[in-house]
Amino acid sequence: ITVKLPTPQQDSSTPLMAHHIWQSALLICREIANGSMDVTDSLVIEMGAGAGLCGLVSAHCGARFVASTDYPDAGIVSELEENFGKIVGMDHRFKRDVVSDCWWDVLGHEWGNQASLQDLMRRFPSPLESPIIILMADLLWIPTAHVALLSDIHALLSKANPTVAYKSKAYIAAGLHTSRETIDAFFRKARSDFGFTVAKVGEVKVSGMGIEEGMYHAEEDVSEERRELERRDPTERKKWVLVYEMWLPRIQPV
């Protein structure tokens, strides 16, 4: 898959990083391709999509519906549309009032914006029989956005059909450059304020050349010695991507 990187117009007070493809996105794509993150027959929602790579890989790996979202910046949204149109095909784009058993779409969505969130959910098939899978790569680096992001995830996963709710979850990958403390704070809030169940999948070592190793199944709580090393040494933080999954605890996911 070859994608065109967006050029944000920077009309936002928040720095936009859609012109990068992060190691965390490549890792999610690998896990989808090898079946560890199962998107088969799912409704996949990619948040903070950038170039849309995770959504595009999902479309090629059996997802039934793919909604790729990012900040409503014209430069980002237009390139997302171009990538999906060229790679998946315009014939499969979502069309209002047209019933389809598979589609993709691109939407501008600012986290916490109820109007665009409702617009996204109006695309859901009725009845919704597919599991909902949310994909997030390196979106945790702004602590002030955590509540809005968690609110959106909760609202979306709450729409899952009870018959497939056990398969509905969010997959979250975050480079340690975000800082372990910031990542920990996000998941503490997810548990305490939103009632999510969170499981750490593991950690993966990366470099400028890409993903170096398989998944290292580390405990969620790490030693203070390692935390101190990460605080002191920026190069150590750049070596790792952390992977989590998160779901609403109505039924244990598989």
XYZ file of N, CA and C in Angstrom:
762
model
N 0.848 -1.189 0.000
C 0.000 0.000 0.000
C 0.884 1.240 0.000
N 0.647 2.134 -0.941
C 1.364 3.406 -1.002
C 0.372 4.526 -0.748
N 0.655 5.380 0.239
C -0.268 6.451 0.600
C 0.398 7.807 0.417
N -0.432 8.799 0.218
C 0.018 10.184 0.148
C -0.166 10.813 1.519
N 0.873 11.450 2.032
C 0.788 12.039 3.368
C 0.060 13.383 3.304
N -0.868 13.623 4.227
C -1.592 14.893 4.236
C -0.678 16.064 4.608
N -1.071 17.232 4.179
C -0.420 18.477 4.591
C -1.448 19.305 5.334
N -1.435 19.259 6.684
C -2.435 20.031 7.438
C -2.310 21.522 7.142
N -3.454 22.196 7.125
C -3.456 23.640 6.915
C -3.254 24.408 8.216
N -3.189 23.653 9.331
C -2.881 24.248 10.636
C -3.828 25.374 11.015
N -5.126 25.160 10.801
C -6.118 26.129 11.259
C -6.608 25.780 12.656
N -5.833 24.960 13.363
C -6.213 24.497 14.695
C -5.262 25.055 15.738
N -5.774 25.260 16.945
C -4.908 25.677 18.049
C -4.048 24.527 18.539
N -4.411 23.291 18.154
C -3.641 22.103 18.505
C -2.728 21.725 17.356
N -1.431 21.488 17.611
C -0.551 21.047 16.517
C -1.073 19.761 15.888
N -1.117 19.743 14.557
C -1.608 18.578 13.828
C -0.424 17.807 13.275
N -0.422 16.486 13.494
C 0.721 15.641 13.130
C 0.354 14.613 12.061
N -0.653 14.951 11.227
C -1.143 13.980 10.255
C -0.154 13.714 9.129
N 0.883 14.547 9.013
C 1.857 14.364 7.932
C 2.940 13.351 8.308
N 2.761 12.651 9.425
C 3.676 11.587 9.835
C 2.944 10.242 9.804
N 3.691 9.174 9.524
C 3.208 7.822 9.815
C 4.076 7.296 10.947
N 3.467 7.122 12.111
C 4.203 6.759 13.307
C 4.440 5.255 13.350
N 5.462 4.878 14.108
C 5.747 3.452 14.287
C 4.551 2.716 14.884
N 3.792 3.399 15.713
C 2.622 2.766 16.320
C 1.589 2.387 15.261
N 1.443 3.215 14.211
C 0.514 2.887 13.131
C 1.002 1.672 12.352
N 2.302 1.613 12.082
C 2.862 0.455 11.389
C 2.665 -0.819 12.214
N 2.793 -0.680 13.530
C 2.604 -1.836 14.405
C 1.151 -2.325 14.365
N 0.201 -1.395 14.432
C -1.202 -1.789 14.343
C -1.464 -2.507 13.019
N -0.901 -1.969 11.941
C -1.084 -2.609 10.625
C -0.524 -4.035 10.627
N 0.638 -4.208 11.242
C 1.215 -5.555 11.316
C 0.315 -6.493 12.092
N -0.219 -6.026 13.206
C -1.052 -6.876 14.046
C -2.383 -7.208 13.363
N -2.904 -6.277 12.563
C -4.111 -6.573 11.782
C -3.792 -7.619 10.721
N -2.677 -7.418 10.019
C -2.317 -8.323 8.918
C -2.051 -9.743 9.400
N -1.485 -9.888 10.622
C -1.201 -11.244 11.099
C -2.359 -11.834 11.913
N -3.457 -11.089 12.023
C -4.646 -11.606 12.681
C -4.711 -11.402 14.176
N -3.684 -10.809 14.773
C -3.708 -10.578 16.222
C -4.760 -9.539 16.607
N -4.977 -8.566 15.747
C -6.076 -7.617 15.893
C -7.085 -7.968 14.804
N -8.123 -8.659 15.182
C -9.065 -9.220 14.210
C -10.105 -8.174 13.811
N -10.111 -7.805 12.533
C -11.092 -6.837 12.033
C -12.096 -7.490 11.088
N -12.080 -8.789 10.979
C -12.935 -9.499 10.029
C -14.404 -9.164 10.253
N -15.080 -8.728 9.182
C -16.523 -8.411 9.194
C -16.889 -7.311 10.184
N -15.912 -6.505 10.600
C -16.146 -5.486 11.619
C -16.454 -4.120 11.014
N -17.022 -3.260 11.851
C -17.096 -1.827 11.577
C -15.870 -1.208 12.228
N -14.914 -0.769 11.423
C -13.653 -0.226 11.930
C -13.715 1.297 11.898
N -13.375 1.906 13.029
C -13.309 3.362 13.128
C -11.875 3.734 13.458
N -11.226 4.419 12.529
C -9.854 4.864 12.732
C -9.889 6.306 13.211
N -9.314 6.563 14.367
C -9.304 7.915 14.932
C -7.907 8.508 14.780
N -7.843 9.812 14.498
C -6.549 10.440 14.254
C -5.831 9.765 13.111
N -6.532 9.571 12.000
C -6.080 8.659 10.946
C -4.843 9.131 10.192
N -4.644 10.438 10.050
C -3.529 10.912 9.235
C -3.708 10.494 7.795
N -2.814 9.643 7.301
C -2.902 9.146 5.927
C -3.903 8.015 5.777
N -4.411 7.481 6.890
C -5.419 6.431 6.830
C -4.874 5.031 6.683
N -3.594 4.825 7.007
C -2.971 3.535 6.740
C -3.657 2.387 7.483
N -3.980 2.587 8.745
C -4.604 1.501 9.523
C -5.978 1.147 8.964
N -6.733 2.146 8.550
C -8.032 1.881 7.957
C -7.917 1.182 6.620
N -6.934 1.571 5.823
C -6.724 0.942 4.523
C -6.330 -0.523 4.675
N -5.440 -0.796 5.617
C -5.060 -2.188 5.869
C -6.266 -2.977 6.370
N -7.096 -2.367 7.207
C -8.308 -3.042 7.679
C -9.224 -3.410 6.520
N -9.369 -2.474 5.576
C -10.228 -2.735 4.424
C -9.716 -3.919 3.611
N -8.396 -4.072 3.552
C -7.804 -5.180 2.798
C -7.787 -6.478 3.596
N -8.049 -6.387 4.893
C -7.963 -7.580 5.747
C -9.318 -8.014 6.278
N -10.380 -7.675 5.577
C -11.673 -8.256 5.892
C -12.661 -7.394 6.630
N -12.315 -6.111 6.931
C -13.305 -5.242 7.573
C -14.471 -5.006 6.619
N -15.671 -4.959 7.146
C -16.847 -4.738 6.301
C -17.103 -3.250 6.085
N -16.945 -2.463 7.135
C -17.165 -1.021 7.055
C -15.946 -0.333 7.666
N -15.437 0.728 7.036
C -14.276 1.461 7.547
C -14.589 2.951 7.513
N -14.551 3.591 8.676
C -14.694 5.037 8.783
C -13.372 5.590 9.293
N -12.719 6.375 8.466
C -11.409 6.931 8.810
C -11.597 8.401 9.160
N -11.230 8.774 10.386
C -11.508 10.123 10.867
C -10.237 10.821 11.329
N -10.244 12.135 11.176
C -9.168 12.975 11.710
C -9.730 14.372 11.912
N -8.909 15.250 12.446
C -9.335 16.632 12.684
C -9.902 17.224 11.388
N -10.974 18.019 11.465
C -11.606 18.537 10.253
C -10.800 19.652 9.584
N -9.610 19.290 9.156
C -8.713 20.179 8.435
C -8.797 19.799 6.954
N -8.993 20.762 6.082
C -9.229 20.467 4.663
C -8.070 19.693 4.047
N -6.842 20.022 4.441
C -5.691 19.324 3.888
C -5.643 17.866 4.275
N -6.025 17.567 5.517
C -6.025 16.178 5.981
C -7.151 15.392 5.322
N -8.355 15.936 5.370
C -9.516 15.200 4.878
C -9.405 14.925 3.381
N -8.924 15.887 2.603
C -8.839 15.683 1.152
C -7.839 14.587 0.798
N -6.704 14.528 1.514
C -5.719 13.478 1.223
C -6.216 12.114 1.686
N -6.935 12.078 2.807
C -7.549 10.824 3.245
C -8.505 10.310 2.172
N -9.329 11.195 1.656
C -10.274 10.805 0.610
C -9.537 10.283 -0.623
N -8.454 10.955 -0.993
C -7.698 10.530 -2.167
C -7.074 9.152 -1.949
N -6.504 8.924 -0.763
C -5.890 7.617 -0.484
C -6.914 6.490 -0.556
N -8.062 6.683 0.083
C -9.075 5.633 0.059
C -9.651 5.448 -1.336
N -9.874 6.550 -2.041
C -10.428 6.446 -3.381
C -9.529 5.672 -4.321
N -8.220 5.917 -4.232
C -7.273 5.238 -5.120
C -7.057 3.783 -4.732
N -7.030 3.504 -3.441
C -6.628 2.171 -2.988
C -7.821 1.232 -2.825
N -8.921 1.744 -2.289
C -10.098 0.901 -2.082
C -11.093 1.046 -3.231
N -11.193 2.258 -3.777
C -12.086 2.480 -4.906
C -13.299 3.314 -4.542
N -13.616 4.299 -5.379
C -14.728 5.195 -5.088
C -16.077 4.490 -5.129
N -16.160 3.374 -5.839
C -17.432 2.649 -5.924
C -17.919 2.180 -4.568
N -16.978 2.027 -3.612
C -17.344 1.498 -2.295
C -17.523 2.589 -1.240
N -17.471 3.864 -1.648
C -17.629 4.918 -0.650
C -19.075 4.957 -0.144
N -19.231 5.288 1.122
C -20.549 5.387 1.736
C -21.412 6.395 0.997
N -22.670 6.025 0.763
C -23.640 6.924 0.132
C -24.890 6.935 0.994
N -25.336 8.119 1.337
C -26.557 8.239 2.139
C -27.743 7.666 1.365
N -28.626 7.017 2.099
C -29.850 6.444 1.540
C -29.594 5.287 0.586
N -28.367 4.766 0.591
C -28.051 3.588 -0.207
C -27.596 2.486 0.741
N -28.333 1.396 0.771
C -27.979 0.278 1.651
C -26.858 -0.514 0.999
N -25.773 -0.712 1.760
C -24.624 -1.444 1.231
C -24.089 -2.380 2.299
N -23.641 -3.555 1.871
C -23.098 -4.509 2.840
C -21.607 -4.284 3.085
N -21.018 -3.279 2.435
C -19.641 -2.874 2.743
C -19.425 -1.463 2.208
N -18.691 -0.647 2.972
C -18.367 0.701 2.524
C -17.176 1.244 3.293
N -16.608 2.330 2.755
C -15.629 3.126 3.486
C -16.097 4.572 3.435
N -15.625 5.346 4.403
C -15.881 6.786 4.354
C -14.809 7.517 5.148
N -14.684 8.793 4.860
C -13.720 9.679 5.515
C -14.490 10.839 6.113
N -14.207 11.151 7.372
C -14.909 12.239 8.044
C -13.935 13.096 8.840
N -14.178 14.399 8.810
C -13.503 15.282 9.747
C -14.219 15.233 11.079
N -13.478 14.961 12.148
C -14.096 14.887 13.475
C -13.123 15.402 14.528
N -13.557 16.396 15.258
C -12.791 16.906 16.411
C -13.307 16.196 17.651
N -12.419 15.560 18.400
C -12.825 14.770 19.557
C -13.704 15.593 20.486
N -14.784 14.994 20.915
C -15.700 15.671 21.818
C -16.776 16.476 21.121
N -16.698 16.614 19.794
C -17.698 17.363 19.045
C -18.895 16.454 18.785
N -20.007 16.753 19.430
C -21.163 15.864 19.356
C -21.810 15.854 17.976
N -21.750 16.961 17.276
C -22.380 17.015 15.950
C -21.693 16.063 14.979
N -20.355 16.113 14.927
C -19.657 15.233 13.991
C -19.656 13.785 14.479
N -19.709 13.580 15.806
C -19.807 12.220 16.334
C -21.142 11.591 15.922
N -22.218 12.362 16.034
C -23.521 11.857 15.621
C -23.555 11.617 14.112
N -22.884 12.467 13.351
C -22.805 12.274 11.903
C -22.116 10.952 11.576
N -21.062 10.654 12.319
C -20.370 9.383 12.144
C -21.300 8.214 12.460
N -21.994 8.288 13.579
C -22.835 7.166 14.001
C -24.049 6.976 13.104
N -24.474 8.034 12.405
C -25.579 7.882 11.456
C -25.191 7.013 10.265
N -23.912 6.781 10.066
C -23.467 5.892 9.003
C -23.571 4.418 9.386
N -23.736 4.131 10.666
C -23.778 2.742 11.102
C -24.968 2.028 10.458
N -24.770 0.814 9.969
C -25.894 0.060 9.424
C -26.942 -0.203 10.503
N -28.180 -0.372 10.064
C -29.259 -0.706 10.990
C -30.026 -1.900 10.429
N -30.030 -3.018 11.149
C -29.366 -3.223 12.442
C -27.856 -3.388 12.280
N -27.135 -2.968 13.297
C -25.682 -3.109 13.294
C -25.332 -4.497 13.826
N -24.898 -5.366 12.945
C -24.583 -6.738 13.338
C -23.085 -6.985 13.423
N -22.282 -6.013 13.002
C -20.826 -6.171 13.013
C -20.240 -5.668 14.325
N -19.165 -6.287 14.817
C -18.443 -5.719 15.960
C -17.874 -4.350 15.608
N -17.707 -3.514 16.605
C -17.080 -2.195 16.423
C -15.640 -2.279 16.901
N -14.715 -1.946 16.009
C -13.292 -1.927 16.342
C -12.771 -0.511 16.135
N -12.184 0.061 17.180
C -11.605 1.398 17.104
C -10.086 1.267 17.093
N -9.431 1.964 16.166
C -7.981 1.923 16.032
C -7.409 3.299 16.340
N -6.384 3.334 17.219
C -5.771 4.593 17.632
C -4.262 4.427 17.694
N -3.553 5.222 16.918
C -2.092 5.164 16.896
C -1.515 6.513 17.310
N -0.835 6.532 18.442
C -0.164 7.735 18.952
C -1.092 8.930 19.081
N -2.155 8.750 19.855
C -3.112 9.836 20.077
C -3.149 10.318 21.523
N -2.277 9.809 22.383
C -2.398 10.082 23.819
C -1.487 11.201 24.298
N -0.780 11.865 23.398
C 0.286 12.778 23.811
C -0.214 14.127 24.306
N -1.522 14.408 24.167
C -2.085 15.673 24.672
C -3.004 15.346 25.844
N -2.541 15.471 27.079
C -3.371 15.079 28.224
C -4.705 15.811 28.294
N -4.753 17.060 27.848
C -6.002 17.811 27.931
C -7.070 17.281 26.972
N -6.682 16.422 26.038
C -7.645 15.833 25.098
C -8.150 14.477 25.556
N -7.638 13.948 26.662
C -7.982 12.592 27.070
C -9.474 12.413 27.343
N -10.094 13.373 28.017
C -11.512 13.225 28.366
C -12.370 13.186 27.107
N -12.115 14.085 26.166
C -12.899 14.113 24.926
C -12.714 12.824 24.141
N -11.494 12.338 24.098
C -11.207 11.105 23.368
C -11.907 9.912 24.016
N -11.814 9.815 25.326
C -12.477 8.719 26.033
C -13.998 8.798 25.906
N -14.532 10.005 25.919
C -15.982 10.167 25.750
C -16.435 9.630 24.405
N -15.657 9.923 23.358
C -16.001 9.438 22.022
C -15.925 7.913 21.941
N -14.855 7.343 22.493
C -14.696 5.887 22.456
C -15.866 5.222 23.177
N -16.233 5.759 24.339
C -17.332 5.192 25.117
C -18.637 5.267 24.326
N -18.905 6.412 23.715
C -20.140 6.571 22.947
C -20.195 5.606 21.775
N -19.070 5.420 21.093
C -19.038 4.543 19.929
C -19.193 3.074 20.312
N -18.433 2.623 21.308
C -18.527 1.217 21.707
C -19.879 0.899 22.338
N -20.538 1.911 22.901
C -21.868 1.689 23.484
C -22.900 1.342 22.421
N -22.590 1.631 21.165
C -23.514 1.340 20.071
C -23.428 -0.107 19.592
N -22.493 -0.864 20.126
C -22.317 -2.241 19.659
C -23.559 -3.078 19.946
N -23.927 -3.899 18.977
C -25.025 -4.840 19.156
C -24.652 -5.816 20.277
N -25.551 -6.062 21.243
C -25.219 -6.972 22.349
C -24.740 -8.343 21.892
N -25.168 -8.790 20.722
C -24.765 -10.116 20.254
C -23.300 -10.177 19.845
N -22.691 -9.003 19.551
C -21.273 -8.976 19.166
C -20.470 -8.033 20.051
N -21.071 -7.589 21.162
C -20.376 -6.651 22.043
C -19.083 -7.237 22.594
N -19.042 -8.558 22.744
C -17.843 -9.198 23.297
C -16.654 -9.103 22.344
N -16.892 -8.767 21.074
C -15.810 -8.595 20.111
C -15.459 -7.122 19.884
N -16.220 -6.216 20.473
C -16.052 -4.786 20.208
C -15.057 -4.184 21.195
N -14.066 -3.496 20.680
C -13.009 -2.974 21.541
C -12.219 -1.888 20.828
N -11.381 -1.206 21.572
C -10.430 -0.242 21.013
C -9.031 -0.804 21.138
N -8.285 -0.762 20.041
C -6.866 -1.102 20.055
C -6.073 0.199 20.045
N -5.174 0.332 21.003
C -4.462 1.589 21.196
C -2.970 1.316 21.251
N -2.206 1.947 20.362
C -0.742 1.844 20.370
C -0.173 3.233 20.592
N 0.799 3.331 21.471
C 1.375 4.633 21.810
C 2.885 4.508 21.962
N 3.593 5.311 21.214
C 5.037 5.363 21.377
C 5.402 5.922 22.732
N 6.451 5.389 23.321
C 6.837 5.807 24.668
C 7.377 7.229 24.690
N 7.623 7.821 23.514
C 7.988 9.238 23.470
C 6.882 10.099 24.065
N 5.643 9.562 24.104
C 4.529 10.252 24.749
C 4.780 10.424 26.248
N 5.545 9.536 26.832
C 5.901 9.395 28.252
C 4.972 8.388 28.909
N 5.569 7.522 29.688
C 4.797 6.474 30.357
C 3.775 7.078 31.316
N 4.115 8.180 31.947
C 3.191 8.805 32.899
C 1.924 9.294 32.197
N 2.081 9.863 31.002
C 0.920 10.347 30.253
C 0.047 9.183 29.800
N 0.683 8.107 29.342
C -0.067 6.916 28.933
C -0.801 6.321 30.126
N -0.112 6.200 31.262
C -0.742 5.661 32.469
C -1.946 6.507 32.882
N -1.812 7.834 32.786
C -2.902 8.723 33.198
C -4.149 8.507 32.332
N -3.949 8.283 31.042
C -5.082 8.037 30.147
C -5.844 6.788 30.582
N -5.124 5.704 30.851
C -5.809 4.456 31.178
C -6.374 4.460 32.597
N -5.764 5.201 33.507
C -6.377 5.367 34.834
C -7.738 6.039 34.695
N -7.787 7.092 33.889
C -9.046 7.806 33.687
C -10.058 6.915 32.960
N -9.578 6.113 32.009
C -10.473 5.201 31.288
C -11.164 4.255 32.264
N -10.421 3.753 33.239
C -10.979 2.815 34.208
C -11.880 3.529 35.221
N -11.365 4.594 35.813
C -12.050 5.203 36.953
C -13.238 6.055 36.547
N -13.133 6.778 35.441
C -14.178 7.739 35.062
C -15.133 7.205 34.000
N -14.713 6.209 33.217
C -15.544 5.754 32.099
C -15.908 4.266 32.181
N -15.352 3.562 33.163
C -15.741 2.181 33.380
C -15.187 1.180 32.394
N -14.121 1.537 31.675
C -13.527 0.602 30.726
C -12.731 -0.477 31.460
N -12.670 -1.637 30.844
C -11.687 -2.638 31.209
C -10.512 -2.472 30.261
N -9.304 -2.436 30.820
C -8.088 -2.186 30.037
C -7.145 -3.364 30.215
N -6.576 -3.820 29.117
C -5.568 -4.877 29.171
C -4.352 -4.417 28.369
N -3.194 -4.539 28.987
C -1.971 -4.246 28.255
C -1.585 -5.472 27.445
N -1.472 -5.297 26.125
C -1.084 -6.402 25.248
C 0.411 -6.647 25.343
N 1.194 -5.554 25.365
C 2.636 -5.707 25.476
C 3.378 -4.486 24.974
N 4.682 -4.651 24.796
C 5.553 -3.594 24.301
C 6.374 -4.148 23.140
N 6.673 -3.279 22.192
C 7.432 -3.674 21.009
C 8.599 -2.714 20.833
N 9.767 -3.266 20.564
C 10.949 -2.449 20.339
C 10.988 -1.999 18.884
N 11.258 -0.707 18.677
C 11.293 -0.143 17.331
C 12.567 0.678 17.164
N 12.860 1.015 15.914
C 13.978 1.898 15.610
C 13.618 2.698 14.378
N 14.526 3.531 13.926
C 14.297 4.295 12.713
C 14.115 3.424 11.493
N 14.545 2.166 11.580
C 14.406 1.221 10.473
C 13.087 0.458 10.524
N 12.297 0.667 11.600
C 11.015 -0.013 11.690
C 10.893 -0.840 12.950
N 9.982 -1.806 12.914
C 9.707 -2.668 14.068
C 10.785 -3.729 14.142
N 11.491 -3.793 15.273
C 12.646 -4.676 15.387
C 12.298 -6.069 15.877
N 11.306 -6.159 16.768
C 11.066 -7.428 17.436
C 9.578 -7.708 17.545
N 9.241 -8.911 18.006
C 7.857 -9.272 18.269
C 7.364 -8.620 19.546
N 6.141 -8.973 19.935
C 5.514 -8.382 21.110
C 6.154 -8.916 22.390
N 6.587 -7.999 23.251
C 7.135 -8.349 24.550
C 6.036 -8.131 25.575
N 5.615 -9.188 26.226
C 4.451 -9.117 27.111
C 4.873 -8.609 28.492
N 5.019 -7.300 28.566
C 5.456 -6.657 29.802
C 4.265 -6.390 30.710
N 4.507 -6.375 31.998
C 3.480 -5.987 32.954
C 3.147 -4.509 32.777
N 1.929 -4.149 33.159
C 1.529 -2.753 33.004
C 2.346 -1.845 33.917
N 2.628 -2.317 35.116
C 3.420 -1.523 36.049
C 4.888 -1.927 35.905
N 5.742 -0.962 35.636
C 7.159 -1.246 35.463
C 7.925 -0.658 36.640
N 9.171 -1.081 36.773
C 9.970 -0.680 37.928
C 10.293 0.808 37.878
N 10.521 1.369 39.041
C 10.903 2.775 39.121
C 12.257 2.991 38.461
N 13.117 1.975 38.510
C 14.426 2.087 37.856
C 14.274 2.313 36.347
N 13.370 1.543 35.746
C 13.160 1.726 34.304
C 12.494 3.058 34.015
N 11.544 3.464 34.830
C 10.897 4.757 34.628
C 11.919 5.899 34.685
N 12.848 5.799 35.620
C 13.862 6.844 35.758
C 14.767 6.879 34.528
N 15.126 5.701 34.009
C 15.932 5.648 32.791
C 15.200 6.322 31.640
N 13.918 6.058 31.513
C 13.125 6.661 30.435
C 13.029 8.171 30.594
N 12.925 8.646 31.830
C 12.854 10.097 32.049
C 14.159 10.781 31.653
N 15.286 10.124 31.947
C 16.601 10.723 31.705
C 17.025 10.632 30.243
N 16.610 9.587 29.560
C 17.192 9.261 28.261
C 16.123 9.266 27.163
N 16.046 10.339 26.364
C 15.040 10.389 25.286
C 15.202 9.257 24.280
N 16.436 8.799 24.051
C 16.625 7.720 23.071
C 16.000 6.421 23.553
N 15.977 6.204 24.873
C 15.326 5.010 25.419
C 13.821 5.076 25.182
N 13.229 6.255 25.354
C 11.787 6.396 25.131
C 11.408 6.129 23.679
N 12.285 6.479 22.766
C 11.976 6.304 21.343
C 12.060 4.853 20.887
N 12.553 3.969 21.747
C 12.751 2.568 21.364
C 11.503 1.703 21.497
N 10.438 2.231 22.113
C 9.340 1.347 22.501
C 7.983 1.890 22.078
N 7.115 0.973 21.656
C 5.696 1.251 21.442
C 4.907 0.343 22.372
N 3.962 0.918 23.104
C 3.116 0.173 24.036
C 1.767 -0.085 23.379
N 1.230 -1.273 23.591
C -0.026 -1.679 22.957
C -1.027 -2.110 24.029
N -2.250 -1.572 23.918
C -3.323 -1.888 24.856
C -4.593 -2.217 24.087
N -5.512 -2.908 24.753
C -6.873 -3.022 24.252
C -7.825 -2.661 25.381
N -8.987 -2.158 24.994
C -9.899 -1.571 25.977
C -11.332 -1.846 25.515
N -12.187 -2.202 26.456
C -13.567 -2.516 26.095
C -14.497 -2.179 27.254
N -15.767 -2.115 26.949
C -16.787 -1.949 27.976
C -17.112 -3.329 28.533
N -17.168 -3.464 29.839
C -17.156 -4.805 30.451
C -18.510 -5.490 30.530
N -19.341 -5.309 29.504
C -20.614 -6.040 29.497
C -20.355 -7.536 29.301
N -19.457 -7.820 28.344
C -19.079 -9.208 28.075
C -17.597 -9.223 27.768
N -16.892 -10.180 28.280
C -15.455 -10.282 28.047
C -15.183 -10.484 26.564
N -14.304 -9.642 25.933
C -14.014 -9.830 24.521
C -13.147 -11.064 24.305
N -13.175 -11.565 23.076
C -12.340 -12.714 22.730
C -11.083 -12.230 22.046
